[in-house]
PDB file of C-alpha atoms and ligand atoms in Angstrom:
ATOM      1  CA  MET O 241      85.555 171.038   3.378  1.00  0.00           C
ATOM      2  CA  ARG O 242      84.459 173.581   5.977  1.00  0.00           C
ATOM      3  CA  ILE O 243      83.960 171.926   9.374  1.00  0.00           C
ATOM      4  CA  ASP O 244      82.741 173.614  12.593  1.00  0.00           C
ATOM      5  CA  LEU O 245      82.588 171.175  15.514  1.00  0.00           C
ATOM      6  CA  HIS O 246      81.085 173.201  18.389  1.00  0.00           C
ATOM      7  CA  THR O 247      77.721 174.983  18.114  1.00  0.00           C
ATOM      8  CA  HIS O 248      74.697 175.598  20.349  1.00  0.00           C
ATOM      9  CA  SER O 249      70.940 175.746  19.745  1.00  0.00           C
ATOM     10  CA  ASN O 250      68.066 176.974  21.877  1.00  0.00           C
ATOM     11  CA  CYS O 251      67.881 173.489  23.413  1.00  0.00           C
ATOM     12  CA  SER O 252      70.562 174.956  25.688  1.00  0.00           C
ATOM     13  CA  ASP O 253      71.716 178.589  25.679  1.00  0.00           C
ATOM     14  CA  GLY O 254      71.965 179.308  21.947  1.00  0.00           C
ATOM     15  CA  THR O 255      69.259 181.440  20.345  1.00  0.00           C
ATOM     16  CA  ASP O 256      68.538 179.528  17.096  1.00  0.00           C
ATOM     17  CA  SER O 257      66.385 176.420  16.865  1.00  0.00           C
ATOM     18  CA  PRO O 258      68.311 173.346  15.633  1.00  0.00           C
ATOM     19  CA  THR O 259      66.668 173.759  12.207  1.00  0.00           C
ATOM     20  CA  MET O 260      67.589 177.460  11.970  1.00  0.00           C
ATOM     21  CA  LEU O 261      71.136 176.607  13.031  1.00  0.00           C
ATOM     22  CA  VAL O 262      71.422 174.133  10.145  1.00  0.00           C
ATOM     23  CA  HIS O 263      70.117 176.690   7.640  1.00  0.00           C
ATOM     24  CA  LYS O 264      72.545 179.321   8.884  1.00  0.00           C
ATOM     25  CA  ALA O 265      75.426 176.837   8.759  1.00  0.00           C
ATOM     26  CA  ILE O 266      74.663 176.156   5.079  1.00  0.00           C
ATOM     27  CA  ALA O 267      74.465 179.908   4.414  1.00  0.00           C
ATOM     28  CA  ALA O 268      77.881 180.238   6.080  1.00  0.00           C
ATOM     29  CA  GLY O 269      79.288 177.736   3.568  1.00  0.00           C
ATOM     30  CA  LEU O 270      79.816 174.914   6.054  1.00  0.00           C
ATOM     31  CA  ASP O 271      79.770 171.222   5.061  1.00  0.00           C
ATOM     32  CA  VAL O 272      79.839 169.705   8.553  1.00  0.00           C
ATOM     33  CA  ILE O 273      78.780 170.932  11.976  1.00  0.00           C
ATOM     34  CA  ALA O 274      78.512 169.259  15.343  1.00  0.00           C
ATOM     35  CA  LEU O 275      75.621 170.336  17.557  1.00  0.00           C
ATOM     36  CA  THR O 276      77.129 170.426  21.058  1.00  0.00           C
ATOM     37  CA  ASP O 277      74.452 171.757  23.381  1.00  0.00           C
ATOM     38  CA  HIS O 278      75.232 172.004  27.087  1.00  0.00           C
ATOM     39  CA  ASP O 279      74.307 168.841  28.993  1.00  0.00           C
ATOM     40  CA  THR O 280      71.598 167.642  26.581  1.00  0.00           C
ATOM     41  CA  PHE O 281      71.024 165.697  23.352  1.00  0.00           C
ATOM     42  CA  ALA O 282      67.591 167.295  22.943  1.00  0.00           C
ATOM     43  CA  GLY O 283      68.345 169.091  19.653  1.00  0.00           C
ATOM     44  CA  ILE O 284      70.266 166.363  17.819  1.00  0.00           C
ATOM     45  CA  ALA O 285      67.378 164.586  16.072  1.00  0.00           C
ATOM     46  CA  GLU O 286      65.882 167.830  14.729  1.00  0.00           C
ATOM     47  CA  ALA O 287      69.270 169.132  13.548  1.00  0.00           C
ATOM     48  CA  GLN O 288      70.106 165.854  11.812  1.00  0.00           C
ATOM     49  CA  GLU O 289      66.736 165.741  10.062  1.00  0.00           C
ATOM     50  CA  ALA O 290      67.182 169.321   8.857  1.00  0.00           C
ATOM     51  CA  GLY O 291      70.731 168.456   7.783  1.00  0.00           C
ATOM     52  CA  LYS O 292      69.554 165.451   5.794  1.00  0.00           C
ATOM     53  CA  ARG O 293      66.948 167.534   3.971  1.00  0.00           C
ATOM     54  CA  SER O 294      69.419 170.258   3.052  1.00  0.00           C
ATOM     55  CA  GLY O 295      72.766 168.509   2.590  1.00  0.00           C
ATOM     56  CA  LEU O 296      74.629 169.439   5.765  1.00  0.00           C
ATOM     57  CA  ARG O 297      76.322 166.755   7.812  1.00  0.00           C
ATOM     58  CA  VAL O 298      75.432 167.092  11.510  1.00  0.00           C
ATOM     59  CA  LEU O 299      77.639 165.197  13.922  1.00  0.00           C
ATOM     60  CA  ASN O 300      76.051 164.148  17.200  1.00  0.00           C
ATOM     61  CA  GLY O 301      77.745 166.168  19.959  1.00  0.00           C
ATOM     62  CA  LEU O 302      77.427 167.359  23.530  1.00  0.00           C
ATOM     63  CA  GLU O 303      79.203 169.827  25.842  1.00  0.00           C
ATOM     64  CA  ILE O 304      79.336 168.704  29.474  1.00  0.00           C
ATOM     65  CA  SER O 305      80.104 171.123  32.303  1.00  0.00           C
ATOM     66  CA  THR O 306      82.648 169.438  34.584  1.00  0.00           C
ATOM     67  CA  LYS O 307      85.098 170.711  37.187  1.00  0.00           C
ATOM     68  CA  PHE O 308      88.813 170.437  37.768  1.00  0.00           C
ATOM     69  CA  GLU O 309      90.626 171.965  40.764  1.00  0.00           C
ATOM     70  CA  GLY O 310      87.641 174.148  41.484  1.00  0.00           C
ATOM     71  CA  ARG O 311      87.406 175.560  37.941  1.00  0.00           C
ATOM     72  CA  SER O 312      84.706 174.919  35.387  1.00  0.00           C
ATOM     73  CA  VAL O 313      86.047 172.761  32.531  1.00  0.00           C
ATOM     74  CA  HIS O 314      83.898 172.024  29.478  1.00  0.00           C
ATOM     75  CA  LEU O 315      84.117 168.622  27.839  1.00  0.00           C
ATOM     76  CA  LEU O 316      82.999 167.894  24.288  1.00  0.00           C
ATOM     77  CA  GLY O 317      81.612 164.427  23.570  1.00  0.00           C
ATOM     78  CA  TYR O 318      81.221 163.273  19.948  1.00  0.00           C
ATOM     79  CA  GLY O 319      79.406 160.204  18.681  1.00  0.00           C
ATOM     80  CA  CYS O 320      77.985 159.178  22.071  1.00  0.00           C
ATOM     81  CA  ASP O 321      74.997 156.858  22.278  1.00  0.00           C
ATOM     82  CA  PRO O 322      72.333 159.131  23.812  1.00  0.00           C
ATOM     83  CA  ARG O 323      70.574 156.082  25.254  1.00  0.00           C
ATOM     84  CA  ASN O 324      73.553 155.062  27.396  1.00  0.00           C
ATOM     85  CA  ALA O 325      72.120 154.753  30.920  1.00  0.00           C
ATOM     86  CA  ASP O 326      75.106 156.081  32.905  1.00  0.00           C
ATOM     87  CA  LEU O 327      75.562 159.133  30.692  1.00  0.00           C
ATOM     88  CA  LYS O 328      71.814 159.791  30.669  1.00  0.00           C
ATOM     89  CA  ALA O 329      71.680 159.645  34.462  1.00  0.00           C
ATOM     90  CA  GLU O 330      74.622 162.021  34.874  1.00  0.00           C
ATOM     91  CA  LEU O 331      73.193 164.528  32.368  1.00  0.00           C
ATOM     92  CA  ALA O 332      69.884 164.462  34.238  1.00  0.00           C
ATOM     93  CA  ARG O 333      71.789 165.129  37.455  1.00  0.00           C
ATOM     94  CA  ILE O 334      73.683 168.061  35.912  1.00  0.00           C
ATOM     95  CA  ARG O 335      70.452 169.551  34.513  1.00  0.00           C
ATOM     96  CA  ALA O 336      68.797 169.138  37.915  1.00  0.00           C
ATOM     97  CA  GLY O 337      71.767 171.049  39.375  1.00  0.00           C
ATOM     98  CA  ARG O 338      71.103 173.842  36.853  1.00  0.00           C
ATOM     99  CA  THR O 339      67.440 174.040  37.856  1.00  0.00           C
ATOM    100  CA  GLU O 340      68.264 173.917  41.543  1.00  0.00           C
ATOM    101  CA  ARG O 341      70.705 176.796  41.220  1.00  0.00           C
ATOM    102  CA  LEU O 342      68.387 179.245  39.429  1.00  0.00           C
ATOM    103  CA  PRO O 343      66.163 180.224  42.389  1.00  0.00           C
ATOM    104  CA  ARG O 344      69.323 180.881  44.433  1.00  0.00           C
ATOM    105  CA  MET O 345      70.602 183.189  41.698  1.00  0.00           C
ATOM    106  CA  VAL O 346      67.260 184.968  41.543  1.00  0.00           C
ATOM    107  CA  ASP O 347      67.326 185.385  45.358  1.00  0.00           C
ATOM    108  CA  ASN O 348      70.856 186.791  45.183  1.00  0.00           C
ATOM    109  CA  LEU O 349      69.876 189.244  42.466  1.00  0.00           C
ATOM    110  CA  ARG O 350      66.748 190.329  44.349  1.00  0.00           C
ATOM    111  CA  ALA O 351      68.844 190.846  47.488  1.00  0.00           C
ATOM    112  CA  ALA O 352      71.075 193.097  45.376  1.00  0.00           C
ATOM    113  CA  GLY O 353      68.039 195.162  44.416  1.00  0.00           C
ATOM    114  CA  ILE O 354      67.249 193.698  40.979  1.00  0.00           C
ATOM    115  CA  ASP O 355      63.592 193.113  40.133  1.00  0.00           C
ATOM    116  CA  ILE O 356      63.555 189.583  38.663  1.00  0.00           C
ATOM    117  CA  THR O 357      61.502 186.426  39.255  1.00  0.00           C
ATOM    118  CA  ILE O 358      62.118 182.744  38.557  1.00  0.00           C
ATOM    119  CA  ASP O 359      59.048 182.703  36.284  1.00  0.00           C
ATOM    120  CA  GLU O 360      60.672 185.346  34.092  1.00  0.00           C
ATOM    121  CA  VAL O 361      63.786 183.180  33.768  1.00  0.00           C
ATOM    122  CA  TYR O 362      61.730 180.143  32.735  1.00  0.00           C
ATOM    123  CA  ALA O 363      59.693 182.218  30.272  1.00  0.00           C
ATOM    124  CA  GLN O 364      62.986 183.416  28.777  1.00  0.00           C
ATOM    125  CA  ALA O 365      64.365 179.856  28.510  1.00  0.00           C
ATOM    126  CA  GLY O 366      61.308 178.687  26.538  1.00  0.00           C
ATOM    127  CA  ASP O 367      61.612 174.998  25.706  1.00  0.00           C
ATOM    128  CA  ALA O 368      65.327 174.771  26.490  1.00  0.00           C
ATOM    129  CA  SER O 369      66.310 171.430  27.962  1.00  0.00           C
ATOM    130  CA  ALA O 370      69.351 172.889  29.773  1.00  0.00           C
ATOM    131  CA  VAL O 371      68.579 176.231  31.439  1.00  0.00           C
ATOM    132  CA  GLY O 372      71.522 178.431  32.337  1.00  0.00           C
ATOM    133  CA  ARG O 373      72.943 181.760  33.338  1.00  0.00           C
ATOM    134  CA  PRO O 374      72.630 183.132  29.788  1.00  0.00           C
ATOM    135  CA  HIS O 375      68.837 182.930  30.194  1.00  0.00           C
ATOM    136  CA  VAL O 376      69.109 184.984  33.400  1.00  0.00           C
ATOM    137  CA  ALA O 377      71.324 187.393  31.444  1.00  0.00           C
ATOM    138  CA  ASP O 378      68.676 187.693  28.729  1.00  0.00           C
ATOM    139  CA  VAL O 379      66.057 188.699  31.322  1.00  0.00           C
ATOM    140  CA  LEU O 380      68.411 191.397  32.614  1.00  0.00           C
ATOM    141  CA  VAL O 381      68.932 192.637  29.046  1.00  0.00           C
ATOM    142  CA  ARG O 382      65.205 192.625  28.315  1.00  0.00           C
ATOM    143  CA  LYS O 383      64.572 194.679  31.465  1.00  0.00           C
ATOM    144  CA  GLY O 384      67.249 197.195  30.543  1.00  0.00           C
ATOM    145  CA  VAL O 385      69.413 196.373  33.583  1.00  0.00           C
ATOM    146  CA  VAL O 386      72.333 195.628  31.250  1.00  0.00           C
ATOM    147  CA  ALA O 387      72.958 196.035  27.522  1.00  0.00           C
ATOM    148  CA  SER O 388      74.257 192.539  26.713  1.00  0.00           C
ATOM    149  CA  ARG O 389      74.913 189.012  27.989  1.00  0.00           C
ATOM    150  CA  ASP O 390      78.568 189.987  28.334  1.00  0.00           C
ATOM    151  CA  GLU O 391      77.696 192.907  30.598  1.00  0.00           C
ATOM    152  CA  ALA O 392      75.351 190.698  32.626  1.00  0.00           C
ATOM    153  CA  PHE O 393      78.179 188.208  33.278  1.00  0.00           C
ATOM    154  CA  ALA O 394      80.697 190.971  34.011  1.00  0.00           C
ATOM    155  CA  THR O 395      78.546 192.834  36.532  1.00  0.00           C
ATOM    156  CA  TRP O 396      75.890 190.467  37.908  1.00  0.00           C
ATOM    157  CA  ILE O 397      76.153 186.733  37.287  1.00  0.00           C
ATOM    158  CA  GLY O 398      79.778 185.863  36.544  1.00  0.00           C
ATOM    159  CA  GLU O 399      81.785 184.133  39.275  1.00  0.00           C
ATOM    160  CA  GLY O 400      82.334 186.537  42.169  1.00  0.00           C
ATOM    161  CA  GLN O 401      79.452 188.834  41.118  1.00  0.00           C
ATOM    162  CA  PRO O 402      76.435 189.434  43.408  1.00  0.00           C
ATOM    163  CA  GLY O 403      74.008 187.188  41.515  1.00  0.00           C
ATOM    164  CA  TYR O 404      76.335 184.212  41.109  1.00  0.00           C
ATOM    165  CA  ALA O 405      75.511 180.838  42.649  1.00  0.00           C
ATOM    166  CA  GLU O 406      77.436 177.562  42.304  1.00  0.00           C
ATOM    167  CA  ARG O 407      75.957 174.464  40.759  1.00  0.00           C
ATOM    168  CA  TYR O 408      76.706 170.762  40.655  1.00  0.00           C
ATOM    169  CA  ALA O 409      79.396 169.534  38.243  1.00  0.00           C
ATOM    170  CA  CYS O 410      81.215 166.195  38.067  1.00  0.00           C
ATOM    171  CA  PRO O 411      85.020 165.869  37.953  1.00  0.00           C
ATOM    172  CA  VAL O 412      86.472 166.114  34.443  1.00  0.00           C
ATOM    173  CA  GLU O 413      87.908 162.582  34.759  1.00  0.00           C
ATOM    174  CA  GLU O 414      84.438 161.170  35.396  1.00  0.00           C
ATOM    175  CA  GLY O 415      83.067 163.117  32.406  1.00  0.00           C
ATOM    176  CA  ILE O 416      85.694 161.614  30.086  1.00  0.00           C
ATOM    177  CA  ASP O 417      84.920 158.101  31.359  1.00  0.00           C
ATOM    178  CA  LEU O 418      81.173 158.635  30.869  1.00  0.00           C
ATOM    179  CA  ILE O 419      81.670 159.771  27.259  1.00  0.00           C
ATOM    180  CA  HIS O 420      83.836 156.727  26.572  1.00  0.00           C
ATOM    181  CA  GLY O 421      81.288 154.492  28.296  1.00  0.00           C
ATOM    182  CA  ALA O 422      78.729 155.797  25.790  1.00  0.00           C
ATOM    183  CA  ARG O 423      81.197 154.897  22.972  1.00  0.00           C
ATOM    184  CA  GLY O 424      81.998 158.528  22.199  1.00  0.00           C
ATOM    185  CA  VAL O 425      85.164 160.567  21.845  1.00  0.00           C
ATOM    186  CA  ALA O 426      86.125 163.136  24.515  1.00  0.00           C
ATOM    187  CA  LEU O 427      87.819 166.496  23.888  1.00  0.00           C
ATOM    188  CA  ILE O 428      88.426 169.368  26.281  1.00  0.00           C
ATOM    189  CA  ALA O 429      86.697 172.507  24.990  1.00  0.00           C
ATOM    190  CA  HIS O 430      88.563 175.860  24.990  1.00  0.00           C
ATOM    191  CA  PRO O 431      91.132 174.487  27.521  1.00  0.00           C
ATOM    192  CA  TRP O 432      92.969 177.793  27.836  1.00  0.00           C
ATOM    193  CA  GLY O 433      89.956 180.062  27.778  1.00  0.00           C
ATOM    194  CA  ARG O 434      88.765 182.115  30.743  1.00  0.00           C
ATOM    195  CA  ASP O 435      90.433 180.879  33.964  1.00  0.00           C
ATOM    196  CA  THR O 436      91.476 177.302  33.158  1.00  0.00           C
ATOM    197  CA  ARG O 437      94.883 177.957  31.587  1.00  0.00           C
ATOM    198  CA  ALA O 438      96.557 177.988  35.002  1.00  0.00           C
ATOM    199  CA  VAL O 439      95.344 174.509  35.970  1.00  0.00           C
ATOM    200  CA  LEU O 440      95.279 172.627  32.641  1.00  0.00           C
ATOM    201  CA  THR O 441      99.026 172.231  32.216  1.00  0.00           C
ATOM    202  CA  ALA O 442     100.865 169.850  29.882  1.00  0.00           C
ATOM    203  CA  ASP O 443     101.380 167.494  32.863  1.00  0.00           C
ATOM    204  CA  VAL O 444      97.632 167.401  33.496  1.00  0.00           C
ATOM    205  CA  PHE O 445      96.917 166.632  29.830  1.00  0.00           C
ATOM    206  CA  GLU O 446      99.496 163.832  29.927  1.00  0.00           C
ATOM    207  CA  ARG O 447      97.846 162.337  32.996  1.00  0.00           C
ATOM    208  CA  LEU O 448      94.348 162.619  31.472  1.00  0.00           C
ATOM    209  CA  ILE O 449      95.621 160.828  28.354  1.00  0.00           C
ATOM    210  CA  ARG O 450      97.429 158.127  30.342  1.00  0.00           C
ATOM    211  CA  GLU O 451      94.716 157.443  32.905  1.00  0.00           C
ATOM    212  CA  HIS O 452      91.524 158.370  31.021  1.00  0.00           C
ATOM    213  CA  GLN O 453      92.456 158.193  27.319  1.00  0.00           C
ATOM    214  CA  LEU O 454      91.528 161.823  26.664  1.00  0.00           C
ATOM    215  CA  ASP O 455      91.141 162.061  22.876  1.00  0.00           C
ATOM    216  CA  GLY O 456      91.748 165.679  22.061  1.00  0.00           C
ATOM    217  CA  ILE O 457      91.525 169.401  22.675  1.00  0.00           C
ATOM    218  CA  GLU O 458      90.016 172.426  21.037  1.00  0.00           C
ATOM    219  CA  VAL O 459      92.769 174.693  19.710  1.00  0.00           C
ATOM    220  CA  GLU O 460      91.179 177.236  17.360  1.00  0.00           C
ATOM    221  CA  HIS O 461      88.616 178.974  19.597  1.00  0.00           C
ATOM    222  CA  GLN O 462      87.699 182.601  20.225  1.00  0.00           C
ATOM    223  CA  ASP O 463      88.722 182.319  23.882  1.00  0.00           C
ATOM    224  CA  HIS O 464      92.316 181.553  22.796  1.00  0.00           C
ATOM    225  CA  ASP O 465      94.703 184.270  21.666  1.00  0.00           C
ATOM    226  CA  ALA O 466      97.293 183.603  18.944  1.00  0.00           C
ATOM    227  CA  ASP O 467      99.899 182.603  21.524  1.00  0.00           C
ATOM    228  CA  ALA O 468      97.594 180.086  23.238  1.00  0.00           C
ATOM    229  CA  ARG O 469      96.616 178.591  19.872  1.00  0.00           C
ATOM    230  CA  GLU O 470     100.237 178.132  18.838  1.00  0.00           C
ATOM    231  CA  LEU O 471     101.264 176.544  22.144  1.00  0.00           C
ATOM    232  CA  LEU O 472      98.207 174.264  22.301  1.00  0.00           C
ATOM    233  CA  PHE O 473      98.709 173.160  18.697  1.00  0.00           C
ATOM    234  CA  GLU O 474     102.321 172.262  19.417  1.00  0.00           C
ATOM    235  CA  MET O 475     101.561 170.536  22.730  1.00  0.00           C
ATOM    236  CA  GLY O 476      98.563 168.643  21.313  1.00  0.00           C
ATOM    237  CA  GLY O 477     100.676 167.411  18.404  1.00  0.00           C
ATOM    238  CA  ARG O 478     103.415 166.238  20.741  1.00  0.00           C
ATOM    239  CA  LEU O 479     100.905 164.368  22.937  1.00  0.00           C
ATOM    240  CA  GLY O 480      99.016 162.824  20.003  1.00  0.00           C
ATOM    241  CA  LEU O 481      95.759 164.664  20.735  1.00  0.00           C
ATOM    242  CA  ILE O 482      93.132 165.373  18.083  1.00  0.00           C
ATOM    243  CA  ARG O 483      93.184 169.168  17.627  1.00  0.00           C
ATOM    244  CA  THR O 484      89.984 170.865  16.512  1.00  0.00           C
ATOM    245  CA  GLY O 485      88.691 174.342  15.757  1.00  0.00           C
ATOM    246  CA  SER O 486      85.199 175.745  16.158  1.00  0.00           C
ATOM    247  CA  SER O 487      83.034 178.828  16.477  1.00  0.00           C
ATOM    248  CA  ASP O 488      81.196 177.888  19.710  1.00  0.00           C
ATOM    249  CA  TYR O 489      78.278 179.632  17.982  1.00  0.00           C
ATOM    250  CA  HIS O 490      75.411 180.706  20.286  1.00  0.00           C
ATOM    251  CA  GLY O 491      73.312 182.690  17.778  1.00  0.00           C
ATOM    252  CA  LYS O 492      72.726 186.184  19.132  1.00  0.00           C
ATOM    253  CA  GLY O 493      73.915 184.986  22.546  1.00  0.00           C
ATOM    254  CA  LYS O 494      77.647 185.435  22.016  1.00  0.00           C
ATOM    255  CA  VAL O 495      79.321 188.136  19.981  1.00  0.00           C
ATOM    256  CA  ALA O 496      82.311 187.347  17.731  1.00  0.00           C
ATOM    257  CA  HIS O 497      81.407 183.638  17.583  1.00  0.00           C
ATOM    258  CA  GLU O 498      79.977 183.570  14.036  1.00  0.00           C
ATOM    259  CA  LEU O 499      79.516 180.170  12.395  1.00  0.00           C
ATOM    260  CA  GLY O 500      82.724 179.085  10.677  1.00  0.00           C
ATOM    261  CA  CYS O 501      84.913 181.751  12.334  1.00  0.00           C
ATOM    262  CA  ASN O 502      87.259 178.886  13.281  1.00  0.00           C
ATOM    263  CA  LEU O 503      87.391 175.580  11.441  1.00  0.00           C
ATOM    264  CA  THR O 504      88.598 172.017  12.040  1.00  0.00           C
ATOM    265  CA  ARG O 505      91.162 170.664   9.590  1.00  0.00           C
ATOM    266  CA  VAL O 506      89.903 167.766   7.436  1.00  0.00           C
ATOM    267  CA  GLN O 507      92.648 165.512   8.772  1.00  0.00           C
ATOM    268  CA  ALA O 508      91.592 166.132  12.391  1.00  0.00           C
ATOM    269  CA  TYR O 509      87.938 165.557  11.483  1.00  0.00           C
ATOM    270  CA  ASN O 510      88.766 162.255   9.763  1.00  0.00           C
ATOM    271  CA  GLU O 511      90.763 161.188  12.800  1.00  0.00           C
ATOM    272  CA  LEU O 512      87.811 162.045  15.053  1.00  0.00           C
ATOM    273  CA  VAL O 513      85.335 160.069  12.939  1.00  0.00           C
ATOM    274  CA  ALA O 514      87.709 157.092  12.731  1.00  0.00           C
ATOM    275  CA  ARG O 515      88.079 157.090  16.499  1.00  0.00           C
ATOM    276  CA  ILE O 516      84.288 157.224  17.037  1.00  0.00           C
ATOM    277  CA  ARG O 517      83.982 154.211  14.711  1.00  0.00           C
ATOM    278  CA  ARG O 518      86.689 152.324  16.615  1.00  0.00           C
ATOM    279  CA  ARG O 519      84.850 152.939  19.879  1.00  0.00           C
ATOM    280  CA  GLY O 520      81.591 151.736  18.340  1.00  0.00           C
ATOM    281  CA  GLY O 521      79.937 155.166  18.605  1.00  0.00           C
ATOM    282  CA  ILE O 522      77.481 156.876  16.276  1.00  0.00           C
ATOM    283  CA  VAL O 523      78.699 158.598  13.087  1.00  0.00           C
TER     284      VAL O 523
HETATM  285  P1  AMP K 718      76.001 178.116  33.073  1.00  0.00           P
HETATM  286  O1  AMP K 718      76.361 176.897  32.285  1.00  0.00           O
HETATM  287  O2  AMP K 718      74.546 178.272  33.281  1.00  0.00           O
HETATM  288  O3  AMP K 718      76.796 178.279  34.333  1.00  0.00           O
HETATM  289  O4  AMP K 718      76.420 179.353  32.159  1.00  0.00           O
HETATM  290  C1  AMP K 718      77.690 179.373  31.554  1.00  0.00           C
HETATM  291  C2  AMP K 718      77.518 179.519  30.062  1.00  0.00           C
HETATM  292  O5  AMP K 718      77.262 180.887  29.792  1.00  0.00           O
HETATM  293  C3  AMP K 718      78.768 179.207  29.275  1.00  0.00           C
HETATM  294  O6  AMP K 718      78.799 177.868  28.885  1.00  0.00           O
HETATM  295  C4  AMP K 718      78.675 180.096  28.094  1.00  0.00           C
HETATM  296  O7  AMP K 718      77.909 179.476  27.079  1.00  0.00           O
HETATM  297  C5  AMP K 718      77.897 181.276  28.595  1.00  0.00           C
HETATM  298  N1  AMP K 718      78.744 182.429  28.938  1.00  0.00           N
HETATM  299  C6  AMP K 718      79.728 182.496  29.840  1.00  0.00           C
HETATM  300  N2  AMP K 718      80.246 183.741  29.911  1.00  0.00           N
HETATM  301  C7  AMP K 718      79.570 184.482  29.009  1.00  0.00           C
HETATM  302  C8  AMP K 718      79.627 185.834  28.603  1.00  0.00           C
HETATM  303  N3  AMP K 718      80.507 186.696  29.133  1.00  0.00           N
HETATM  304  N4  AMP K 718      78.760 186.238  27.661  1.00  0.00           N
HETATM  305  C9  AMP K 718      77.879 185.392  27.129  1.00  0.00           C
HETATM  306  N5  AMP K 718      77.767 184.093  27.469  1.00  0.00           N
HETATM  307  C10 AMP K 718      78.601 183.647  28.399  1.00  0.00           C
HETATM  308 ZN1   ZN K 719      76.729 178.104  26.079  1.00  0.00          ZN
HETATM  309 FE1   FE K 720      82.043 175.962  26.668  1.00  0.00          FE
HETATM  310 FE1   FE K 721      80.042 175.929  23.989  1.00  0.00          FE
END
């Protein structure tokens, strides 16, 4: 069984529609994917319908942007009830924070001499439910300011760059509780990617398990080098965490994140599904 538990569609900042994503997952030889768009369930129904028609299992997922000690920490929620009122309200708040931030980013970029408007960003985002920096990056690419999303983040819109602006995010502890409140299972995505390795120590994981029943962590991820993967696998095993692997596929939006480039072991997947069932979530 080939299982990839972290993918994005154009309902957030991926570039494939949920249906296209399903077709590409089948072409990549996958049996199970989870659609985990940023801060929205908007693509789940379409992906699951496409999956049913073509024989791919699509697990209901979500990636929530939270914060911990001033750093952005991404939480994966699996099997949540999308109708849960508290989770729904928080997701709406996070998406409002995304929308509120965009004009400030556009102002910052304009002040730095870049010709860009908020209308161009919205045109680029299309029907996306969660609009984000990658859509700003795509405008910069289209205008020839930069060659890629990566370059846009590195020179214009990454933290500390001239176009960057902060946005609202809830504490990681609150995110875990909200996922559990919606009967889902909560995993920390790419815990040692980018700048979070320094703050997400073994002690922090132990506390999140003890006080918030954190369920697991992503281990096999492109943001982790071989050393990080080995240490996380060992630590996660010692702490009893579910350890997954995924591509974090974004279509054309992220290079070297091809579908199936990292996989989740069948045993970890079965554990995840069993835990969703125990919590009364959706499988
Ligand atoms: P936002 O959520 O709007 O702040 O944008 C952050 C999102 O942009 C992340 O969740 C990634 O999906 C994406 N991202 C971050 N850094 C890069 C990068 N260097 N290249 C492409 N996408 C990126
Ligand atoms: Zn993304
Ligand atoms: Fe992420
Ligand atoms: Fe992601």
